[in-house]
Amino acid sequence: MRFLLIDDVPSQRWLLRKRISQKWPDAGIEEYDPEKSGVPGPTFPWHDYDIVLLDYDLGLDQINGLELLSRIKGNANPPMVIMVTGQNDENLAAAAIRKGADNYIAKYDAVTNLFFETVAEAVKLREAALSASKPGRGEFGNWEIPGFRPLAIISKGVTTTLRCERIADHKDVILKVQLVGKGDSNQALLQRFILELNILADLKHAHVIEILEHDVTQNMVYYATEFMPRGDLAMRLKSGPVTVAEAVGIVAQVASGLTALHAKGIVHRDIKPNNILFKDEKTVVIADLGIAKDLSSLDALTLVGEILGTPYYMSPEQFNGRPIDPRSDMYSLGAVFYQLLAGTVPFVGNSFMEVVYKHNYDPVPPLPAELSRFQPVVEKMLAKAPEQRYSDLSELLATLIGVRM
């Protein structure tokens, strides 16, 4: 395990080194004095380290630890980062987590067991990540993709999603792969995957994830997209609530991306926080079009009795097998908007069917009083009947502009 200690105070670096050595005597530990060496440059080898303990106050006028944290996490293969500060400030902790910190600890806790517990958790997570990034040959033996080196399996199913290194430029990418041939009995799902490939390859939009390259071979279909190290909206929400301005901004960006999809006759059908990724601190993109439906296709790809999507964000028509159109995405985005404002999804239940029932019959719960001005907006987005929702997302965007922040 390789540690990097970034602090402008020599005695603090000495203490951190000593504490880490007590618990992990075989660890490699390096120190970086920002006051002496300045701000690490764009070619700094962050990928050489597993865990960085980063001081908030770097002793520099031009940058603090939060700003350096953003730079670290913006790199391919970034290390885990524990923010260390002299202040036990919950607001600072939340800001650090939002910018990508993996944990947070006050300097005075360096002499307590909390320090060991915090670092031990980071070591455990890092070791798990390293283990996942070195899969056995048999795990990838059925398909080796020229030009890519697998780093980690993100998910397995009908399609497999991998984090890979593109060998030509050492860029981290996300690779989505569908094997073709023996065992692929559900041709509709394969067709749906190829549809996703064609949509992404043809669409360039600031708020839809960009496809970098794609191919169809004798035994597989695959495409590569950008790797988003800042994670998704679901991860962001775990670190705490967003501001009203952030919520409106996120919804507006997703609506803009969906408008581009809808213009091509495409309904996403699975808008949810996990499929909204952060390209940078303020910019989001829509990802995972794997269950998107091409409305212009003669074969609608709708399987009887098959429900695709996530129940907390699905429209009533998706549950009931009624025709799907862009207003279904508006409903799902309405559920996301409600969650961003209220801190919880609009309809919860103890079972799948209870959630389904509430989507179909329960009124939209009231937002907190201070956000009541948004109640008419979410109610219209979450109307049970599609014809009672906004006519399109452009109308929604125009309405949001008129709502006081």
CSV table of C-alpha atoms in Angstrom, one decimal:
chain,number,residue,atom,x,y,z
A,1,MET,CA,0.0,0.0,0.0
A,2,ARG,CA,1.5,3.3,-1.1
A,3,PHE,CA,0.7,6.5,0.9
A,4,LEU,CA,1.3,10.1,0.1
A,5,LEU,CA,1.1,12.7,2.9
A,6,ILE,CA,0.4,16.3,1.7
A,7,ASP,CA,0.8,18.9,4.4
A,8,ASP,CA,2.8,22.1,4.8
A,9,VAL,CA,3.7,21.3,8.5
A,10,PRO,CA,6.7,18.9,8.9
A,11,SER,CA,5.6,17.8,12.4
A,12,GLN,CA,2.1,16.9,11.1
A,13,ARG,CA,3.7,14.8,8.3
A,14,TRP,CA,6.0,13.1,10.8
A,15,LEU,CA,3.0,12.2,13.0
A,16,LEU,CA,1.0,10.8,10.2
A,17,ARG,CA,3.9,8.8,8.9
A,18,LYS,CA,4.6,7.4,12.4
A,19,ARG,CA,0.9,6.4,12.9
A,20,ILE,CA,0.7,4.7,9.6
A,21,SER,CA,4.0,2.9,10.1
A,22,GLN,CA,2.7,1.6,13.5
A,23,LYS,CA,-0.3,-0.2,11.9
A,24,TRP,CA,1.1,-0.9,8.4
A,25,PRO,CA,4.9,-1.3,8.8
A,26,ASP,CA,5.4,-2.5,5.2
A,27,ALA,CA,3.6,0.5,3.6
A,28,GLY,CA,5.4,2.8,1.3
A,29,ILE,CA,5.1,6.3,2.6
A,30,GLU,CA,6.1,9.5,0.8
A,31,GLU,CA,5.7,13.1,1.9
A,32,TYR,CA,4.9,16.3,-0.1
A,33,ASP,CA,5.4,19.8,1.2
A,34,PRO,CA,3.2,22.1,-0.8
A,35,GLU,CA,4.8,25.2,0.8
A,36,LYS,CA,8.2,24.1,-0.4
A,37,SER,CA,7.4,22.3,-3.7
A,38,GLY,CA,4.3,24.3,-4.8
A,39,VAL,CA,1.1,23.0,-6.4
A,40,PRO,CA,1.6,19.5,-8.0
A,41,GLY,CA,1.6,20.0,-11.8
A,42,PRO,CA,-0.6,18.3,-14.4
A,43,THR,CA,1.9,15.5,-14.9
A,44,PHE,CA,2.1,14.6,-11.2
A,45,PRO,CA,1.9,10.8,-10.9
A,46,TRP,CA,-1.2,10.4,-8.8
A,47,HIS,CA,-1.7,6.9,-10.1
A,48,ASP,CA,1.5,5.8,-8.3
A,49,TYR,CA,-0.3,6.1,-4.9
A,50,ASP,CA,-3.1,4.2,-3.3
A,51,ILE,CA,-4.1,6.6,-0.5
A,52,VAL,CA,-3.5,10.3,-0.2
A,53,LEU,CA,-3.9,12.1,3.2
A,54,LEU,CA,-4.5,15.7,2.0
A,55,ASP,CA,-4.3,18.7,4.3
A,56,TYR,CA,-7.0,21.4,3.8
A,57,ASP,CA,-4.7,24.3,4.6
A,58,LEU,CA,-1.8,23.8,2.2
A,59,GLY,CA,0.0,27.1,3.2
A,60,LEU,CA,-0.6,28.5,-0.3
A,61,ASP,CA,-2.5,31.6,-1.3
A,62,GLN,CA,-3.6,30.3,-4.7
A,63,ILE,CA,-5.1,27.0,-3.8
A,64,ASN,CA,-6.5,25.0,-0.8
A,65,GLY,CA,-7.0,21.3,-0.2
A,66,LEU,CA,-10.5,21.2,-1.7
A,67,GLU,CA,-9.3,22.7,-5.0
A,68,LEU,CA,-6.4,20.2,-5.1
A,69,LEU,CA,-8.8,17.4,-4.3
A,70,SER,CA,-10.8,18.2,-7.4
A,71,ARG,CA,-7.7,18.1,-9.5
A,72,ILE,CA,-6.6,14.7,-8.0
A,73,LYS,CA,-10.0,13.1,-8.6
A,74,GLY,CA,-10.1,14.5,-12.2
A,75,ASN,CA,-7.2,12.2,-13.2
A,76,ALA,CA,-7.5,8.7,-14.6
A,77,ASN,CA,-7.0,6.0,-11.9
A,78,PRO,CA,-7.0,8.5,-9.0
A,79,PRO,CA,-5.9,7.4,-5.5
A,80,MET,CA,-8.3,7.3,-2.5
A,81,VAL,CA,-8.2,10.7,-0.7
A,82,ILE,CA,-8.7,11.3,3.0
A,83,MET,CA,-9.1,15.0,3.7
A,84,VAL,CA,-7.3,16.1,6.9
A,85,THR,CA,-8.0,19.4,8.5
A,86,GLY,CA,-7.5,21.3,11.7
A,87,GLN,CA,-11.1,22.1,11.9
A,88,ASN,CA,-13.9,19.6,12.8
A,89,ASP,CA,-16.2,21.4,10.4
A,90,GLU,CA,-19.2,19.4,9.1
A,91,ASN,CA,-19.7,21.9,6.2
A,92,LEU,CA,-16.1,21.4,5.2
A,93,ALA,CA,-16.5,17.6,5.5
A,94,ALA,CA,-19.6,17.7,3.2
A,95,ALA,CA,-17.8,19.9,0.7
A,96,ALA,CA,-14.8,17.5,0.6
A,97,ILE,CA,-17.1,14.5,0.1
A,98,ARG,CA,-18.9,16.2,-2.7
A,99,LYS,CA,-15.6,17.0,-4.5
A,100,GLY,CA,-14.7,13.3,-4.3
A,101,ALA,CA,-13.0,12.7,-1.0
A,102,ASP,CA,-13.3,9.2,0.2
A,103,ASN,CA,-13.3,10.2,3.9
A,104,TYR,CA,-12.5,13.0,6.3
A,105,ILE,CA,-10.7,13.3,9.6
A,106,ALA,CA,-9.7,16.1,11.9
A,107,LYS,CA,-5.9,16.5,12.7
A,108,TYR,CA,-6.4,16.0,16.4
A,109,ASP,CA,-7.8,12.6,15.7
A,110,ALA,CA,-4.5,11.4,14.3
A,111,VAL,CA,-3.6,10.2,17.8
A,112,THR,CA,-6.8,8.4,18.4
A,113,ASN,CA,-8.2,5.0,17.2
A,114,LEU,CA,-10.5,6.9,14.8
A,115,PHE,CA,-7.4,7.6,12.7
A,116,PHE,CA,-6.6,3.8,12.4
A,117,GLU,CA,-10.3,3.0,11.7
A,118,THR,CA,-10.5,5.7,8.9
A,119,VAL,CA,-7.3,4.6,7.3
A,120,ALA,CA,-8.1,0.9,7.7
A,121,GLU,CA,-11.4,1.4,5.9
A,122,ALA,CA,-9.6,3.1,3.0
A,123,VAL,CA,-6.9,0.4,2.9
A,124,LYS,CA,-9.7,-2.3,2.7
A,125,LEU,CA,-11.6,-0.5,-0.1
A,126,ARG,CA,-8.4,0.1,-2.0
A,127,GLU,CA,-7.3,-3.5,-1.7
A,128,ALA,CA,-10.7,-4.6,-3.0
A,129,ALA,CA,-10.5,-2.2,-5.9
A,130,LEU,CA,-7.0,-3.4,-6.8
A,131,SER,CA,-8.1,-7.0,-6.6
A,132,ALA,CA,-11.1,-6.3,-8.9
A,133,SER,CA,-8.8,-4.5,-11.3
A,134,LYS,CA,-6.6,-7.6,-11.8
A,135,PRO,CA,-9.1,-10.2,-12.9
A,136,GLY,CA,-8.0,-13.7,-13.7
A,137,ARG,CA,-7.3,-14.6,-17.3
A,138,GLY,CA,-10.2,-17.0,-17.3
A,139,GLU,CA,-12.6,-14.3,-16.3
A,140,PHE,CA,-11.9,-12.5,-19.6
A,141,GLY,CA,-10.7,-15.5,-21.6
A,142,ASN,CA,-13.9,-15.7,-23.7
A,143,TRP,CA,-13.4,-12.3,-25.2
A,144,GLU,CA,-10.2,-10.3,-25.5
A,145,ILE,CA,-10.9,-6.9,-27.0
A,146,PRO,CA,-8.0,-5.6,-29.2
A,147,GLY,CA,-6.8,-2.2,-28.0
A,148,PHE,CA,-8.2,-2.4,-24.5
A,149,ARG,CA,-6.9,-3.8,-21.2
A,150,PRO,CA,-9.6,-4.7,-18.6
A,151,LEU,CA,-9.2,-3.1,-15.2
A,152,ALA,CA,-12.4,-4.0,-13.3
A,153,ILE,CA,-15.8,-5.5,-13.8
A,154,ILE,CA,-18.5,-3.0,-13.0
A,155,SER,CA,-21.5,-5.2,-13.7
A,156,LYS,CA,-22.4,-8.5,-15.2
A,157,GLY,CA,-25.7,-9.5,-16.8
A,158,VAL,CA,-27.0,-9.8,-20.4
A,159,THR,CA,-24.3,-7.2,-21.1
A,160,THR,CA,-21.0,-6.8,-19.2
A,161,THR,CA,-19.7,-3.4,-18.2
A,162,LEU,CA,-16.0,-3.0,-17.6
A,163,ARG,CA,-13.6,-0.3,-16.7
A,164,CYS,CA,-10.7,-0.5,-19.2
A,165,GLU,CA,-7.5,1.2,-20.2
A,166,ARG,CA,-7.4,2.1,-23.9
A,167,ILE,CA,-3.9,1.0,-24.8
A,168,ALA,CA,-3.3,3.6,-27.5
A,169,ASP,CA,-3.5,6.6,-25.1
A,170,HIS,CA,-3.7,5.0,-21.7
A,171,LYS,CA,-7.1,6.6,-21.2
A,172,ASP,CA,-9.5,5.0,-18.8
A,173,VAL,CA,-12.8,4.2,-20.5
A,174,ILE,CA,-16.0,2.4,-19.8
A,175,LEU,CA,-16.6,-0.6,-22.1
A,176,LYS,CA,-20.0,-2.2,-22.5
A,177,VAL,CA,-19.9,-5.6,-24.2
A,178,GLN,CA,-22.5,-8.0,-25.5
A,179,LEU,CA,-21.4,-11.5,-26.5
A,180,VAL,CA,-23.0,-12.8,-29.6
A,181,GLY,CA,-23.6,-16.5,-30.3
A,182,LYS,CA,-24.1,-19.5,-28.1
A,183,GLY,CA,-26.2,-18.7,-25.0
A,184,ASP,CA,-27.8,-15.5,-26.4
A,185,SER,CA,-31.4,-16.8,-26.6
A,186,ASN,CA,-33.1,-13.4,-26.0
A,187,GLN,CA,-32.4,-11.8,-29.4
A,188,ALA,CA,-34.7,-8.8,-28.4
A,189,LEU,CA,-32.2,-7.8,-25.7
A,190,LEU,CA,-29.3,-8.2,-28.1
A,191,GLN,CA,-31.2,-6.0,-30.5
A,192,ARG,CA,-31.8,-3.5,-27.8
A,193,PHE,CA,-28.0,-3.4,-27.1
A,194,ILE,CA,-27.2,-2.7,-30.7
A,195,LEU,CA,-29.8,0.0,-30.7
A,196,GLU,CA,-28.0,1.7,-27.8
A,197,LEU,CA,-24.8,1.5,-29.8
A,198,ASN,CA,-26.3,3.2,-32.9
A,199,ILE,CA,-28.0,5.9,-30.9
A,200,LEU,CA,-24.8,6.9,-29.0
A,201,ALA,CA,-22.6,6.7,-32.1
A,202,ASP,CA,-24.9,9.2,-33.9
A,203,LEU,CA,-25.6,11.6,-31.1
A,204,LYS,CA,-23.2,14.3,-29.9
A,205,HIS,CA,-24.7,16.4,-27.0
A,206,ALA,CA,-23.2,18.1,-24.0
A,207,HIS,CA,-25.5,16.2,-21.6
A,208,VAL,CA,-25.5,12.7,-23.2
A,209,ILE,CA,-22.5,10.5,-22.6
A,210,GLU,CA,-20.2,10.4,-25.6
A,211,ILE,CA,-19.3,7.2,-27.4
A,212,LEU,CA,-15.6,7.1,-28.2
A,213,GLU,CA,-15.5,4.1,-30.4
A,214,HIS,CA,-17.5,1.0,-31.2
A,215,ASP,CA,-17.4,-2.2,-33.2
A,216,VAL,CA,-19.4,-5.3,-34.0
A,217,THR,CA,-17.3,-8.5,-34.4
A,218,GLN,CA,-18.1,-12.1,-35.1
A,219,ASN,CA,-18.6,-12.9,-31.4
A,220,MET,CA,-19.3,-9.6,-29.7
A,221,VAL,CA,-20.7,-6.1,-29.9
A,222,TYR,CA,-19.0,-3.4,-27.8
A,223,TYR,CA,-18.6,0.3,-27.4
A,224,ALA,CA,-16.4,2.6,-25.2
A,225,THR,CA,-17.5,5.7,-23.5
A,226,GLU,CA,-15.8,8.3,-21.3
A,227,PHE,CA,-15.0,7.2,-17.7
A,228,MET,CA,-16.5,9.6,-15.2
A,229,PRO,CA,-14.4,9.4,-12.0
A,230,ARG,CA,-16.7,11.8,-10.2
A,231,GLY,CA,-19.4,9.2,-10.1
A,232,ASP,CA,-23.1,9.5,-10.4
A,233,LEU,CA,-25.9,11.5,-8.8
A,234,ALA,CA,-26.8,8.6,-6.5
A,235,MET,CA,-23.3,8.8,-5.0
A,236,ARG,CA,-23.5,12.6,-4.7
A,237,LEU,CA,-26.8,12.3,-2.8
A,238,LYS,CA,-25.2,10.0,-0.3
A,239,SER,CA,-22.8,12.7,0.7
A,240,GLY,CA,-25.7,15.1,1.6
A,241,PRO,CA,-28.5,17.2,0.1
A,242,VAL,CA,-27.9,19.5,-2.9
A,243,THR,CA,-28.9,23.1,-3.0
A,244,VAL,CA,-32.1,24.2,-4.8
A,245,ALA,CA,-30.0,25.9,-7.5
A,246,GLU,CA,-28.0,22.7,-8.0
A,247,ALA,CA,-31.2,20.6,-8.2
A,248,VAL,CA,-32.7,22.9,-10.8
A,249,GLY,CA,-29.4,22.9,-12.7
A,250,ILE,CA,-29.2,19.1,-12.8
A,251,VAL,CA,-32.8,18.7,-13.9
A,252,ALA,CA,-32.4,21.3,-16.6
A,253,GLN,CA,-29.3,19.6,-18.0
A,254,VAL,CA,-30.9,16.2,-18.0
A,255,ALA,CA,-34.0,17.7,-19.7
A,256,SER,CA,-31.7,19.1,-22.3
A,257,GLY,CA,-30.1,15.8,-23.0
A,258,LEU,CA,-33.5,14.0,-23.1
A,259,THR,CA,-34.8,16.6,-25.6
A,260,ALA,CA,-31.9,15.6,-27.9
A,261,LEU,CA,-32.8,11.9,-27.5
A,262,HIS,CA,-36.5,12.5,-28.0
A,263,ALA,CA,-35.8,14.4,-31.2
A,264,LYS,CA,-34.4,11.2,-32.6
A,265,GLY,CA,-37.5,9.2,-31.5
A,266,ILE,CA,-35.8,7.7,-28.5
A,267,VAL,CA,-37.2,7.3,-25.0
A,268,HIS,CA,-34.6,6.4,-22.4
A,269,ARG,CA,-37.0,4.6,-20.0
A,270,ASP,CA,-34.6,4.4,-17.1
A,271,ILE,CA,-33.9,7.9,-15.8
A,272,LYS,CA,-32.6,7.7,-12.2
A,273,PRO,CA,-29.7,9.0,-10.2
A,274,ASN,CA,-27.5,6.1,-11.1
A,275,ASN,CA,-27.8,7.0,-14.8
A,276,ILE,CA,-26.9,10.7,-14.3
A,277,LEU,CA,-23.1,11.0,-14.2
A,278,PHE,CA,-20.9,14.0,-13.3
A,279,LYS,CA,-18.6,15.1,-16.0
A,280,ASP,CA,-17.2,17.8,-13.7
A,281,GLU,CA,-18.4,19.5,-10.6
A,282,LYS,CA,-21.4,21.1,-12.2
A,283,THR,CA,-22.0,19.3,-15.5
A,284,VAL,CA,-24.0,16.1,-15.8
A,285,VAL,CA,-24.6,13.6,-18.6
A,286,ILE,CA,-27.2,10.9,-19.2
A,287,ALA,CA,-25.8,7.4,-19.4
A,288,ASP,CA,-26.9,3.8,-19.9
A,289,LEU,CA,-29.3,3.8,-22.8
A,290,GLY,CA,-29.4,0.0,-22.8
A,291,ILE,CA,-33.1,-0.2,-22.4
A,292,ALA,CA,-33.9,2.8,-24.6
A,293,LYS,CA,-36.8,2.3,-27.0
A,294,ASP,CA,-36.7,3.4,-30.7
A,295,LEU,CA,-40.1,4.7,-31.4
A,296,SER,CA,-39.5,4.5,-35.1
A,297,SER,CA,-38.8,0.8,-35.1
A,298,LEU,CA,-41.4,-1.5,-36.5
A,299,ASP,CA,-40.4,-4.0,-33.9
A,300,ALA,CA,-41.1,-2.0,-30.7
A,301,LEU,CA,-38.8,-4.3,-28.6
A,302,THR,CA,-41.5,-4.5,-25.9
A,303,LEU,CA,-41.6,-7.9,-24.3
A,304,VAL,CA,-44.9,-8.9,-22.8
A,305,GLY,CA,-44.8,-9.0,-19.0
A,306,GLU,CA,-41.2,-7.6,-19.0
A,307,ILE,CA,-40.6,-4.5,-16.8
A,308,LEU,CA,-37.4,-2.7,-17.4
A,309,GLY,CA,-36.4,0.2,-15.2
A,310,THR,CA,-36.3,1.1,-11.5
A,311,PRO,CA,-39.6,1.1,-9.7
A,312,TYR,CA,-39.0,4.3,-7.6
A,313,TYR,CA,-38.6,6.3,-10.8
A,314,MET,CA,-40.9,4.4,-13.3
A,315,SER,CA,-44.0,5.9,-14.8
A,316,PRO,CA,-47.4,4.4,-14.3
A,317,GLU,CA,-47.6,3.4,-18.0
A,318,GLN,CA,-44.4,1.4,-17.7
A,319,PHE,CA,-45.9,-0.7,-14.9
A,320,ASN,CA,-49.2,-1.1,-16.7
A,321,GLY,CA,-47.9,-2.0,-20.2
A,322,ARG,CA,-49.3,1.0,-21.9
A,323,PRO,CA,-47.6,2.8,-24.8
A,324,ILE,CA,-44.4,4.6,-23.8
A,325,ASP,CA,-43.5,8.1,-25.2
A,326,PRO,CA,-41.2,11.0,-24.1
A,327,ARG,CA,-43.6,11.9,-21.3
A,328,SER,CA,-42.6,8.7,-19.5
A,329,ASP,CA,-39.0,10.1,-19.2
A,330,MET,CA,-40.6,13.4,-17.9
A,331,TYR,CA,-42.3,11.4,-15.1
A,332,SER,CA,-39.0,9.7,-14.2
A,333,LEU,CA,-37.2,13.0,-14.2
A,334,GLY,CA,-40.0,14.4,-12.0
A,335,ALA,CA,-39.3,11.6,-9.4
A,336,VAL,CA,-35.6,12.6,-9.5
A,337,PHE,CA,-36.4,16.3,-9.2
A,338,TYR,CA,-38.6,15.5,-6.2
A,339,GLN,CA,-35.8,13.5,-4.6
A,340,LEU,CA,-33.3,16.3,-5.1
A,341,LEU,CA,-35.7,18.8,-3.4
A,342,ALA,CA,-37.2,16.7,-0.6
A,343,GLY,CA,-34.3,14.3,0.1
A,344,THR,CA,-36.4,11.2,-0.6
A,345,VAL,CA,-38.2,9.7,-3.6
A,346,PRO,CA,-41.9,10.6,-3.8
A,347,PHE,CA,-43.3,7.1,-3.4
A,348,VAL,CA,-41.9,4.4,-1.1
A,349,GLY,CA,-43.3,1.2,0.1
A,350,ASN,CA,-42.5,-2.1,1.9
A,351,SER,CA,-42.9,-4.1,-1.4
A,352,PHE,CA,-42.6,-3.7,-5.1
A,353,MET,CA,-46.4,-3.8,-5.5
A,354,GLU,CA,-46.9,-1.1,-2.8
A,355,VAL,CA,-44.6,1.2,-4.8
A,356,VAL,CA,-46.5,0.4,-8.0
A,357,TYR,CA,-49.8,1.1,-6.3
A,358,LYS,CA,-48.6,4.5,-5.1
A,359,HIS,CA,-47.3,5.5,-8.5
A,360,ASN,CA,-50.7,4.7,-9.9
A,361,TYR,CA,-53.0,6.1,-7.2
A,362,ASP,CA,-51.4,8.2,-4.5
A,363,PRO,CA,-51.1,12.0,-4.8
A,364,VAL,CA,-47.6,13.6,-4.9
A,365,PRO,CA,-46.5,14.2,-1.3
A,366,PRO,CA,-46.1,17.9,-0.4
A,367,LEU,CA,-42.6,19.3,-0.6
A,368,PRO,CA,-41.2,21.2,2.5
A,369,ALA,CA,-42.9,24.5,3.0
A,370,GLU,CA,-39.9,26.5,1.9
A,371,LEU,CA,-40.0,24.7,-1.5
A,372,SER,CA,-43.7,24.9,-2.1
A,373,ARG,CA,-43.2,27.0,-5.1
A,374,PHE,CA,-42.0,23.9,-6.9
A,375,GLN,CA,-45.0,21.8,-5.9
A,376,PRO,CA,-47.0,22.6,-9.1
A,377,VAL,CA,-44.0,21.7,-11.2
A,378,VAL,CA,-43.4,18.3,-9.7
A,379,GLU,CA,-47.1,17.5,-9.6
A,380,LYS,CA,-47.3,18.2,-13.3
A,381,MET,CA,-44.2,16.1,-14.1
A,382,LEU,CA,-45.6,13.3,-11.9
A,383,ALA,CA,-49.2,13.4,-13.3
A,384,LYS,CA,-50.6,9.9,-13.5
A,385,ALA,CA,-51.9,10.4,-17.1
A,386,PRO,CA,-49.2,11.3,-19.6
A,387,GLU,CA,-51.5,13.9,-21.3
A,388,GLN,CA,-51.7,15.8,-18.0
A,389,ARG,CA,-47.9,16.3,-17.9
A,390,TYR,CA,-46.0,19.0,-19.7
A,391,SER,CA,-46.3,18.7,-23.4
A,392,ASP,CA,-42.6,18.3,-23.8
A,393,LEU,CA,-39.4,19.1,-21.9
A,394,SER,CA,-39.0,22.5,-23.5
A,395,GLU,CA,-42.2,23.6,-21.7
A,396,LEU,CA,-40.7,22.2,-18.5
A,397,LEU,CA,-37.5,24.2,-19.0
A,398,ALA,CA,-39.5,27.4,-19.7
A,399,THR,CA,-41.4,26.8,-16.5
A,400,LEU,CA,-38.3,26.3,-14.4
A,401,ILE,CA,-36.9,29.6,-15.6
A,402,GLY,CA,-39.9,31.4,-14.3
A,403,VAL,CA,-39.8,29.8,-10.8
A,404,ARG,CA,-38.0,31.9,-8.2
A,405,MET,CA,-34.8,30.3,-6.8
